Coordinates of C-alpha atoms in Angstrom, one line a residue:
Chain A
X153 CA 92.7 103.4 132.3
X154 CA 94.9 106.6 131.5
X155 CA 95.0 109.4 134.0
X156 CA 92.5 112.0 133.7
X157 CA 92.2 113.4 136.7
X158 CA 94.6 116.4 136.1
X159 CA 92.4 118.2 133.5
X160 CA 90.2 120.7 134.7
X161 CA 86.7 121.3 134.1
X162 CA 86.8 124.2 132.1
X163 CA 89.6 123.1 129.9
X164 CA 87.9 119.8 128.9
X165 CA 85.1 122.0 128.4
X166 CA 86.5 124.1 126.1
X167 CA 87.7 120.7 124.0
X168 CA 84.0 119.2 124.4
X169 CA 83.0 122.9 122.9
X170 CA 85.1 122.6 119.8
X171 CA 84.8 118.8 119.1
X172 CA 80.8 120.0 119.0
X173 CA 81.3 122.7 116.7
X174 CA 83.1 120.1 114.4
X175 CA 80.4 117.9 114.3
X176 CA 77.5 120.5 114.2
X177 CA 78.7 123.5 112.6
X178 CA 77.0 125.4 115.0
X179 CA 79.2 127.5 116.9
X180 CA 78.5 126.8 120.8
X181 CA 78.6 129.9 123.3
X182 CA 81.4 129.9 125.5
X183 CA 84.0 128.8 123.1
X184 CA 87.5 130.3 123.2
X185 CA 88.8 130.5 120.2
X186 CA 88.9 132.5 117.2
X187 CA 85.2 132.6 115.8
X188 CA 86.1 134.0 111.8
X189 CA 88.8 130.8 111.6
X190 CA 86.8 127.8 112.9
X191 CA 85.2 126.5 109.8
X192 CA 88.1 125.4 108.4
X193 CA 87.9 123.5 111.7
X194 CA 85.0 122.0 110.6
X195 CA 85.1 121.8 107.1
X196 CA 88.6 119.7 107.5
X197 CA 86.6 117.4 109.6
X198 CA 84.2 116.9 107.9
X199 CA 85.4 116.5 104.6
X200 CA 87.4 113.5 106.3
X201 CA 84.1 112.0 107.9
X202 CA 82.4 112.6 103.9
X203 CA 84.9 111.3 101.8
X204 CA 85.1 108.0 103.6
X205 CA 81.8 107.3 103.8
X206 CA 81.3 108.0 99.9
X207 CA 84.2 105.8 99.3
X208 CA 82.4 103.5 100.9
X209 CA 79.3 103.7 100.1
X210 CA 79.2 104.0 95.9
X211 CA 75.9 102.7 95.7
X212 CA 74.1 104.5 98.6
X213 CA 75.3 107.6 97.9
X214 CA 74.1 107.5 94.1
X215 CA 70.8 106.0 94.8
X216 CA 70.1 108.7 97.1
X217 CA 71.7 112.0 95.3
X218 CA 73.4 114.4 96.6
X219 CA 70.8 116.4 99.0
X220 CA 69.9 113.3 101.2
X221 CA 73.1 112.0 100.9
X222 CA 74.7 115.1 102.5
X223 CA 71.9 115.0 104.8
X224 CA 71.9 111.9 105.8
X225 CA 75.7 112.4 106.6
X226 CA 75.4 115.3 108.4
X227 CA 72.8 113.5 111.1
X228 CA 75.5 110.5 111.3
X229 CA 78.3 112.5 112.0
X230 CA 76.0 114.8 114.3
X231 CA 74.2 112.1 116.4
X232 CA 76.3 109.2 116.0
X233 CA 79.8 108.5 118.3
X234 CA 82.5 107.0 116.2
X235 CA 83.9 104.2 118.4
X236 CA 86.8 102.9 115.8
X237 CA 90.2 104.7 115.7
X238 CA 91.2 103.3 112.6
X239 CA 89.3 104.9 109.9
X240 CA 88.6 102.6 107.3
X241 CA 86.2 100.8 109.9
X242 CA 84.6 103.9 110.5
X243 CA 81.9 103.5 107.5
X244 CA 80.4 100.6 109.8
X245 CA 79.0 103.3 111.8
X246 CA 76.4 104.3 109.6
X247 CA 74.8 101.2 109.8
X248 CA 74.8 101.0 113.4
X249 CA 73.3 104.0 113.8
X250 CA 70.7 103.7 110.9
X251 CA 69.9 100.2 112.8
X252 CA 70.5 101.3 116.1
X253 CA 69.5 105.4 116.5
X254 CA 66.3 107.4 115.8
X255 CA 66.6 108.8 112.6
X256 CA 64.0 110.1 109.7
X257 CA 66.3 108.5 106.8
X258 CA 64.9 104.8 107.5
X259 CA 61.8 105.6 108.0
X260 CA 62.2 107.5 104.7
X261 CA 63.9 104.3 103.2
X262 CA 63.4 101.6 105.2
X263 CA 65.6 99.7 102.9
X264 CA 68.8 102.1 103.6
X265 CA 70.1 100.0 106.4
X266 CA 70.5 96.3 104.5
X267 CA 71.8 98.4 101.5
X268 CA 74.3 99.8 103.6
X269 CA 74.9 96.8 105.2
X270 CA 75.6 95.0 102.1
X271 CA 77.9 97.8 100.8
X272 CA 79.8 97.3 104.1
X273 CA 80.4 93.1 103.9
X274 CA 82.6 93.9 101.1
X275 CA 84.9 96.2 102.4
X276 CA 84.9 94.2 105.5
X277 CA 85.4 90.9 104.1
X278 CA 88.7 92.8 101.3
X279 CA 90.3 94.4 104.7
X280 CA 89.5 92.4 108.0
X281 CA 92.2 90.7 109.1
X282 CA 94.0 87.2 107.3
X283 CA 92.4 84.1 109.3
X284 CA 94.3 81.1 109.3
X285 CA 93.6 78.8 106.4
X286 CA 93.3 74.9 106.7
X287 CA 95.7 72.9 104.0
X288 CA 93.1 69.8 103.8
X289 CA 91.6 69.5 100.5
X290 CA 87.8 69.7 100.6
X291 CA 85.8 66.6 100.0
X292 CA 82.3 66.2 100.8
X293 CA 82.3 64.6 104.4
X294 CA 85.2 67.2 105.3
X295 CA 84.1 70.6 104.0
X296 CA 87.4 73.0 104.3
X297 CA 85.6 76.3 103.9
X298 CA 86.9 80.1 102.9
X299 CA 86.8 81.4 106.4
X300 CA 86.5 85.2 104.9
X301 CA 82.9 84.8 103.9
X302 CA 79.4 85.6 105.4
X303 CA 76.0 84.6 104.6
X304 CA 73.4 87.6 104.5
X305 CA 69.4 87.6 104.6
X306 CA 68.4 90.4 101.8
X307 CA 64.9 91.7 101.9
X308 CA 65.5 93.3 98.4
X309 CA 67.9 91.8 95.8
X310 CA 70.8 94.1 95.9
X311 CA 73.3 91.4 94.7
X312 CA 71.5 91.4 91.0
X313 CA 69.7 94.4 90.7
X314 CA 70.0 98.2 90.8
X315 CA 68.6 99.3 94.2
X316 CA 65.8 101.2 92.3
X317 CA 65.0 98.0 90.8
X318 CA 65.2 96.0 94.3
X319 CA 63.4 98.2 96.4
X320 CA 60.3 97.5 93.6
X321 CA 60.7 94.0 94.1
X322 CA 61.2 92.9 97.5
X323 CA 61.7 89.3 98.0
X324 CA 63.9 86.9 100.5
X325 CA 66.9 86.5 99.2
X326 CA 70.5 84.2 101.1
X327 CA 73.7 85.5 99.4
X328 CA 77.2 84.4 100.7
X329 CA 79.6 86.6 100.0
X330 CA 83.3 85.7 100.3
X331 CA 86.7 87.1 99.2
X332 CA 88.8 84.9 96.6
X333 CA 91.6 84.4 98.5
X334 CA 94.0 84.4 94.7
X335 CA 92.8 87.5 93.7
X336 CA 91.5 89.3 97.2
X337 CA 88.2 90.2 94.9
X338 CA 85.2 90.2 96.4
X339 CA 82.3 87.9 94.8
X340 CA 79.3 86.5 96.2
X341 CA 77.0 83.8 95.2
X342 CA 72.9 83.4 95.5
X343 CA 71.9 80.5 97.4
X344 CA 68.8 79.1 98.4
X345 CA 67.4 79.3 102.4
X346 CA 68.4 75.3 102.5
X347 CA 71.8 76.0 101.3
X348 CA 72.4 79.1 103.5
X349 CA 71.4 77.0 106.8
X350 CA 73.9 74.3 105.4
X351 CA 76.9 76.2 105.2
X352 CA 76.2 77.8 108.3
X353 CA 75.7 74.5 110.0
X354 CA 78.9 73.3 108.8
X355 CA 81.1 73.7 111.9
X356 CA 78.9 72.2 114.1
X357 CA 78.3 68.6 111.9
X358 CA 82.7 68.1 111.6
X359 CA 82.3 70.2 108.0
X360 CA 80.5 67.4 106.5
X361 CA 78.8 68.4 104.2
X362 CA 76.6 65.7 102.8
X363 CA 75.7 64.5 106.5
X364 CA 74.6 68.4 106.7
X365 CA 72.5 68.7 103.9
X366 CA 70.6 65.3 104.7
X367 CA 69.9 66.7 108.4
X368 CA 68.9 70.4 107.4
X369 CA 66.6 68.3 104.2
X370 CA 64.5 67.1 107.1
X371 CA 63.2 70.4 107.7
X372 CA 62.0 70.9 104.4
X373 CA 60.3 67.4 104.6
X374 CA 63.0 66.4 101.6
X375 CA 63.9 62.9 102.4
X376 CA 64.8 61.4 98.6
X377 CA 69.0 60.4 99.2
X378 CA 69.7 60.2 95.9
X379 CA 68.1 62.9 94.9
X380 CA 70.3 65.0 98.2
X381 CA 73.4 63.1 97.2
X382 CA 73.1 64.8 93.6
X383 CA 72.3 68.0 94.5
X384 CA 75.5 67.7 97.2
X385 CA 77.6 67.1 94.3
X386 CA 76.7 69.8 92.1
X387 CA 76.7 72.2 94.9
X388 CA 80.2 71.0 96.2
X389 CA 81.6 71.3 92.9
X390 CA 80.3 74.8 92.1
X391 CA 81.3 76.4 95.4
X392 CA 85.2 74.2 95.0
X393 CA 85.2 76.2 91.4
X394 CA 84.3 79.5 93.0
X395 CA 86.5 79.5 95.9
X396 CA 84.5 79.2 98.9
X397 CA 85.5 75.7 99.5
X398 CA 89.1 75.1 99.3
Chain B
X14 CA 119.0 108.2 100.1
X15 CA 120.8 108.3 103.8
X16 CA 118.2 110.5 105.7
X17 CA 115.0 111.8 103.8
X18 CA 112.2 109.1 103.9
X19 CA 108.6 109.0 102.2
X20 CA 105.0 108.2 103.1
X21 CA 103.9 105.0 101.9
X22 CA 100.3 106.1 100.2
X23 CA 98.4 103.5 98.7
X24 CA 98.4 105.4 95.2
X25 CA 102.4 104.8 94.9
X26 CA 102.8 101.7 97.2
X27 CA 103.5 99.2 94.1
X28 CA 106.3 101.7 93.0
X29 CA 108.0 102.3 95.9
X30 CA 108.2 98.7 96.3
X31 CA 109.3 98.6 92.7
X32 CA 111.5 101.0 93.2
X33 CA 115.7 100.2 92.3
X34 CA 117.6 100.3 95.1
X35 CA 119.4 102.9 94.7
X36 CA 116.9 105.4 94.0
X37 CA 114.8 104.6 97.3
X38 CA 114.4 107.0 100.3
X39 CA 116.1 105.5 103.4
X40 CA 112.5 104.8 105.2
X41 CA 108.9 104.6 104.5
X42 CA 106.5 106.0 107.2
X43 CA 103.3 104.9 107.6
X44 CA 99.7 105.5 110.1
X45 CA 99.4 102.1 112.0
X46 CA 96.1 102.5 112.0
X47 CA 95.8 102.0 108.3
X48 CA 97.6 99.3 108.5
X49 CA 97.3 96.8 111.3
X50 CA 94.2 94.5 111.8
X51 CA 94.2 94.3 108.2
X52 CA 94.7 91.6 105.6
X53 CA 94.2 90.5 102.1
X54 CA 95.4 92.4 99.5
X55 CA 96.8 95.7 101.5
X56 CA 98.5 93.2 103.8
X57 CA 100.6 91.8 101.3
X58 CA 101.4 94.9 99.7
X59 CA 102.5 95.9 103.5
X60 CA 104.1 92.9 103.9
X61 CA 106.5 93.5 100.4
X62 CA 107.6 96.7 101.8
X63 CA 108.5 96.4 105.0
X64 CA 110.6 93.3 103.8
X65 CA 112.2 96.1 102.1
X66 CA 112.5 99.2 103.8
X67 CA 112.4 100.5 107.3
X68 CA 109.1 101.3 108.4
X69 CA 108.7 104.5 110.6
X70 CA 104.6 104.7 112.7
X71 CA 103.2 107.8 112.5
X72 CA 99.9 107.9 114.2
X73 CA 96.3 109.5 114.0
X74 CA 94.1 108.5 116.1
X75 CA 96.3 108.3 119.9
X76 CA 94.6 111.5 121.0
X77 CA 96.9 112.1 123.5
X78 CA 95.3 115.3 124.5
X79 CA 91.7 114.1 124.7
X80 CA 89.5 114.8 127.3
X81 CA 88.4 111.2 127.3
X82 CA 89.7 108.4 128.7
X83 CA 92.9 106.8 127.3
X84 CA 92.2 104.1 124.7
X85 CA 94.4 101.1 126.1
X86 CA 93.6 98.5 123.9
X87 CA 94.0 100.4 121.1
X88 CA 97.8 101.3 122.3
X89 CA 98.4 97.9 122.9
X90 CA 97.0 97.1 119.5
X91 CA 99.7 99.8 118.2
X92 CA 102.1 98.2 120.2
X93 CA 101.6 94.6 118.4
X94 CA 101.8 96.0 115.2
X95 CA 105.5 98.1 115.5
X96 CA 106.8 94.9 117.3
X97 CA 105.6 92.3 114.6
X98 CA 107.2 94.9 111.9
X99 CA 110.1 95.4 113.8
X100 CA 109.4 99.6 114.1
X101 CA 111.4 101.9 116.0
X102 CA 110.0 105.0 116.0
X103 CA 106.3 105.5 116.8
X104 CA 105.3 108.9 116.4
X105 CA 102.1 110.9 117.5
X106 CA 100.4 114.4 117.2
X107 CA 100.1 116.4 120.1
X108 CA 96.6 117.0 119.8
X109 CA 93.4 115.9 120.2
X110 CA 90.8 113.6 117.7
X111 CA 88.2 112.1 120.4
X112 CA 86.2 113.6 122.6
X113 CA 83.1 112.5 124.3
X114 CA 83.8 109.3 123.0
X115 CA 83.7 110.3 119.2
X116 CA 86.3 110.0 117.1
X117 CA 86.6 112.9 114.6
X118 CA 89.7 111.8 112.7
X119 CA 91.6 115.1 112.6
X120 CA 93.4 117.3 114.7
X121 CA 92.5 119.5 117.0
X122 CA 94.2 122.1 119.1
X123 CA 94.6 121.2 123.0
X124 CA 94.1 124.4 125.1
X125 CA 98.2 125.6 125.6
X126 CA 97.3 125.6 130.2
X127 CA 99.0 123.9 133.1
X128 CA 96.2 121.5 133.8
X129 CA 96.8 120.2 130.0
X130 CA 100.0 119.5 130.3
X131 CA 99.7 117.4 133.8
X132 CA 97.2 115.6 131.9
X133 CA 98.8 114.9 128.8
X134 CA 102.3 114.0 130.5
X135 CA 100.8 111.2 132.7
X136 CA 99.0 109.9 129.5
X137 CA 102.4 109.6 127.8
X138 CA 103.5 108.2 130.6
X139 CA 101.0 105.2 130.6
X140 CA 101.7 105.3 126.3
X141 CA 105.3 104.5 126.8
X142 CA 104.6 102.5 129.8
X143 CA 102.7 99.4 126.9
X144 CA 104.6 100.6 123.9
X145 CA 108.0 99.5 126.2
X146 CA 109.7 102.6 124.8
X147 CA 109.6 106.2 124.6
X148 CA 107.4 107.7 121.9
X149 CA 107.8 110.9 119.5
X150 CA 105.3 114.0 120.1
X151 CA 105.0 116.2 116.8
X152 CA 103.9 119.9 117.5
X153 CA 100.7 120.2 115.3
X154 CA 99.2 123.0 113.2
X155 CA 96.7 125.0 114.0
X156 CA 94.4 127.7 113.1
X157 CA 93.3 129.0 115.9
X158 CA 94.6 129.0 119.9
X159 CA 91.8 127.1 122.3
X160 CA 91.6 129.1 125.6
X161 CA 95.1 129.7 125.9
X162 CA 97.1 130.6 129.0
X163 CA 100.6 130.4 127.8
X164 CA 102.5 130.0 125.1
X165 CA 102.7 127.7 122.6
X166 CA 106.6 126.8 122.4
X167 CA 106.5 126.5 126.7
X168 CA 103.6 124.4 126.0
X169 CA 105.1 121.4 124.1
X170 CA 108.6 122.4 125.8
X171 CA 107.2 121.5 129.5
X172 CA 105.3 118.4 127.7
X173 CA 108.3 116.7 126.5
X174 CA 110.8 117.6 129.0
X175 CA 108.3 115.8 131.8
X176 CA 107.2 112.8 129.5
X177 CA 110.7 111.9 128.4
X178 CA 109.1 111.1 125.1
X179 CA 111.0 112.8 122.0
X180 CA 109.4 115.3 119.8
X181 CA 109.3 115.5 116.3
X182 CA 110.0 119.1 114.7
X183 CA 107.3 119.3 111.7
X184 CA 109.4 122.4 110.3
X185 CA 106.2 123.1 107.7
X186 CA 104.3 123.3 110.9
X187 CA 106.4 125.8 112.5
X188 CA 106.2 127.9 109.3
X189 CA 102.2 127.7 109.0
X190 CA 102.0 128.1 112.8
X191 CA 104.4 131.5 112.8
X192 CA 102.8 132.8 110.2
X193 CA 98.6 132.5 111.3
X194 CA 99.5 133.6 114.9
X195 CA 102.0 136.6 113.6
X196 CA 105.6 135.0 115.4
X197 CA 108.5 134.2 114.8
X198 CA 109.5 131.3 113.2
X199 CA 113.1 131.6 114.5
X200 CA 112.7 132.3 118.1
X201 CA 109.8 129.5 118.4
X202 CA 111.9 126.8 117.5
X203 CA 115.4 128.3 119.3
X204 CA 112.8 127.6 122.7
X205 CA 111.9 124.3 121.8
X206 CA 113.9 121.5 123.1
X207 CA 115.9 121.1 120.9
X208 CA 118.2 118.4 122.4
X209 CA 115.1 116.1 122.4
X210 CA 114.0 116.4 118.6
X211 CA 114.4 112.6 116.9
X212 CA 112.8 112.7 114.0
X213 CA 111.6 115.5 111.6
X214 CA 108.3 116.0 109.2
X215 CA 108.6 118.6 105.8
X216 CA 105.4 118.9 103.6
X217 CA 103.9 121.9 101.7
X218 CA 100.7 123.9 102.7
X219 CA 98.0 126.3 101.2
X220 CA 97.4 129.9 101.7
X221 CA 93.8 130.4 101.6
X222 CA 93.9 133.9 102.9
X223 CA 96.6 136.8 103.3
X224 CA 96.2 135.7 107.3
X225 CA 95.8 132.4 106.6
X226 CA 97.6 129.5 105.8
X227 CA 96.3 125.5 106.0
X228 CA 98.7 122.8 106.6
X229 CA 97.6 120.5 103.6
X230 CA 100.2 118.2 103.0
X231 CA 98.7 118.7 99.2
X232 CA 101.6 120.4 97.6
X233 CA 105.6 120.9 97.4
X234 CA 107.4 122.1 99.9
X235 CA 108.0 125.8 99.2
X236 CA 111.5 127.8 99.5
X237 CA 110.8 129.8 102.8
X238 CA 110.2 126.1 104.5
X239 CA 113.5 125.2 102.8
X240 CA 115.3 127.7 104.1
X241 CA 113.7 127.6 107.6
X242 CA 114.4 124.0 107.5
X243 CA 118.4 124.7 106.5
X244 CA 118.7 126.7 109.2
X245 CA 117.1 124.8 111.6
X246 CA 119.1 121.5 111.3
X247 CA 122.3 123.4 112.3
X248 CA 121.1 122.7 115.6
X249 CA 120.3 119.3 115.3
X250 CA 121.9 115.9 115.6
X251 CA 121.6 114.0 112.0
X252 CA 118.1 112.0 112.4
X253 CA 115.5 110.7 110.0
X254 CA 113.5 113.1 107.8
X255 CA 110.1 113.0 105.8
X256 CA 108.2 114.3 103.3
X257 CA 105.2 114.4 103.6
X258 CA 102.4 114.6 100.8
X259 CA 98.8 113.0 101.5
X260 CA 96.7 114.5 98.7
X261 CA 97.3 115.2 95.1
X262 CA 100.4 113.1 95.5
X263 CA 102.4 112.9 92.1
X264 CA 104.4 110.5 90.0
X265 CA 107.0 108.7 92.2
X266 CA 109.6 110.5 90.5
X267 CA 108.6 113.9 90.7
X268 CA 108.4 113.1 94.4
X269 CA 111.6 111.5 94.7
X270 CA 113.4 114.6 93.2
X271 CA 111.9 116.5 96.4
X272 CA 112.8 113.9 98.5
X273 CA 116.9 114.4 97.2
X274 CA 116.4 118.1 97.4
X275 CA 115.5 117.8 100.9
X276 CA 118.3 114.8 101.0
X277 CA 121.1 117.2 100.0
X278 CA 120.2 119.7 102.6
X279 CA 120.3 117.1 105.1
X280 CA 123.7 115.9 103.4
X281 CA 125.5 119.6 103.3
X282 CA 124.7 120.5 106.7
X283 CA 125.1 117.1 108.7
X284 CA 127.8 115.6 106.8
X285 CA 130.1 117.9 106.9
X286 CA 129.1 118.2 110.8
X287 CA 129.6 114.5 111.2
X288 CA 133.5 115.2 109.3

């Protein structure tokens, strides 16, 4: 751990002061500086915190205008500690602390947090970080899989409809989402609850895929081979053409 | 160019990397913290430039004057990146971004007092310490002095001396620091150590008041920070150089002619030195 034992308490008090002032925009009593210049303190800040999160979140942001957006950001940056240094994974943030802290937007839209959620899988899945990729050639007893995918529970269909839309027709939905690893896009696919426990079961049945589906079929009381075996093959072949097997 | 380098923004990456040889700056500099633990698409458009150019580090989010705790894995997380790219120079603020354990993603002014600087010193101690090498402080802008007790050139002076980091002189900073607390631009840097500056920032800045100027890195440099700057590197060894521009950042070219203004400065004054 770095040394921190020389800083006294009044100086880190003063720092504490201003660091709350940037993420209030109240100015706290006690604080040493110059009062009529601080908001440029604070609007630099928070402009930084604002931008990224409406790069980030497009969709959130328009849904909610630009009163609750602002309002919602100003609670985040208020209540909510940033953990990450690098910025770009600072948008994750907002859905911990929707998930995580007290807050009147999600009880106000108790949808906010999957929306967000799903707004942030894309970003994460077109930055995080290259994972090695297999050179085996899927076939259906040896699934080799995109590793930059992830398989999401929706309780509103975001993935095909506008979230005024979703949010007026709530219904289970399993999307995997994954990033093309030609063109770095982004594209996700709807799959059914069956399907999404399939490809999630993968790693622990050696990637085989048909083996897999027959053993997760059981739960659904689906027991017809041939009629498995088919389905296998159309699946296998649509998610070889999209790019989540390789 | 031999000594003026250029930020590598994401708006003008696929141009720099385009760029003919002969027209490039002599370094790229870039946050490692937009960078590293990322891949895809941004990785390979890293990966294309520093094939092709030297990369210089010039980081964000260190918060070497924080209150809080020192963020170790994040250092050694730094220190992966500039070894795996082969960087030499990784440069920080000497400011503050987190405090109780928020990060706020800009800079903040550390209080100029005694206790600071024991504090900071034995951070960059621990710093260099992972990194393996000595790091490069750059005195910041600010806008208003946090509970003060001395001043601001003894501040960073006693700082680097101790440390045995290097500093980088942002000359623009010097400017917009002279003129919002009513000093000399001259004198403050003449007290700076002056034998320990390794690398050197130049960017443009807004007035947004008649007292008041913001160090925005949005627009061209200006004459006075020319001339400041011309003067300044009398006193210094030849080193690396950059401009800096992080918002309304303009066609490569237009850029690249500020870049060889700056470049012939650099040219006139060391050159001839070097001769």
């Amino acid at each position: 751990m770095g040394s921190s034992g020389n800083l006294k308490t009044a100086t880190k008090k003063q720092q504490q002061l201003l660091a709350e002032y940037c993420r209030t925009g109240n100015i706290p009593s006690g604080l040493l500086a110059k009062t009529d210049r601080l908001h440029h303190y604070r609007r630099l800040v928070y402009n930084v915190i604002y931008d990224t999160l409406a790069s980030a979140y497009p969709i959130t942001k328009a849904y909610l205008g630009k009163e609750k957006w602002k309002s919602l950001i100003d609670d985040f940056f208020k209540n909510y500690p940033n953990q990450s240094p690098q910025i770009w994974k600072m948008p994750y943030g907002l859905f911990e602390y929707l998930m995580d802290y007290p807050n009147p937007h999600s009880e106000t839209f108790p949808f906010l947090a999957e929306l967000v959620h799903f707004e942030w899988l894309e970003i994460e899945l077109y930055a995080e970080s290259d994972i090695e990729i297999g050179k085996a050639v899927s076939t259906l007893e040896s699934i080799n899989i995109n590793p930059h995918h992830r398989i999401v529970q929706l309780s509103y269909p975001f993935h095909r409809l506008s979230v005024a839309e979703a949010i007026q027709s709530p219904e289970t939905k399993f999307v995997v989402l994954f990033r093309n690893l030609e063109n770095y896009k982004i594209e996700f696919s709807e799959v059914s609850i069956l399907v999404a426990q399939v490809l999630k079961a993968l790693p622990e049945n050696d990637c085989d895929f048909l083996h897999t589906m027959k053993k997760i079929a059981v739960n659904y009381n689906i027991s017809e081979v041939e009629l498995i075996e088919k389905q296998a093959h159309t699946l296998f072949s649509k998610f070889k053409q999209l790019g989540l097997f390789l | 160019m031999k000594y003026v380098g250029i930020g590598f923004r994401r708006d003008i990456a696929q141009d720099i990397i385009d760029l003919a040889p002969e027209k490039r700056p002599s370094f790229i500099e870039v946050a490692p913290e937009n960078w590293m633990n990322m891949g895809g698409y941004w990785k390979n458009i890293f990966d294309q430039a520093a094939s092709q150019y030297q990369v210089n580090c010039h980081g964000l989010s260190l918060s070497i004057g924080s209150p809080d705790e020192l963020n170790e894995h994040f250092v050694h997380e730094v220190k992966d990146f500039i070894t795996d790219y082969n960087i030499s120079i990784y440069s920080e603020h000497l400011s503050y971004s987190q405090c109780d354990n928020a990060h706020l993603y800009d800079l903040l002014p550390i209080p100029f007092r005694k206790d600071a600087i024991d504090h900071i010193v034995g951070r960059i101690k621990t710093v260099q310490d992972i990194i393996g090498k000595a790091i490069t402080l750059e005195n910041v802008s600010y806008y208003t002095p946090l509970a003060a007790e001395m001043g601001e050139a003894e501040f960073i002076s006693e700082i680097i001396e101790r440390s045995e980091c290097s500093m980088l002189l942002d000359v623009n900073n010097v400017y917009v620091n002279a003129f919002n607390h009513q000093y000399d631009a001259k004198d403050f840097i003449k007290n700076l150590p002056l034998d320990k500056v390794a690398y050197m920032h130049m960017a443009g800045h807004k007035k947004v008041a008649e007292d008041l100027i913001i160090d925005t890195h949005g627009s061209p440099i200006i004459d006075p920070v020319f001339d400041l700057f011309e003067w300044t590197i009398q006193y210094l060894k030849p080193m690396p150089v950059l401009l800096e521009r992080d918002f309304n950042i303009p066609e490569l070219p237009e850029l690249l002619d500020e870049a060889n203004h700056l470049e012939s400065i650099c040219t006139k004054q060391w050159d001839r030195a070097v001769i």
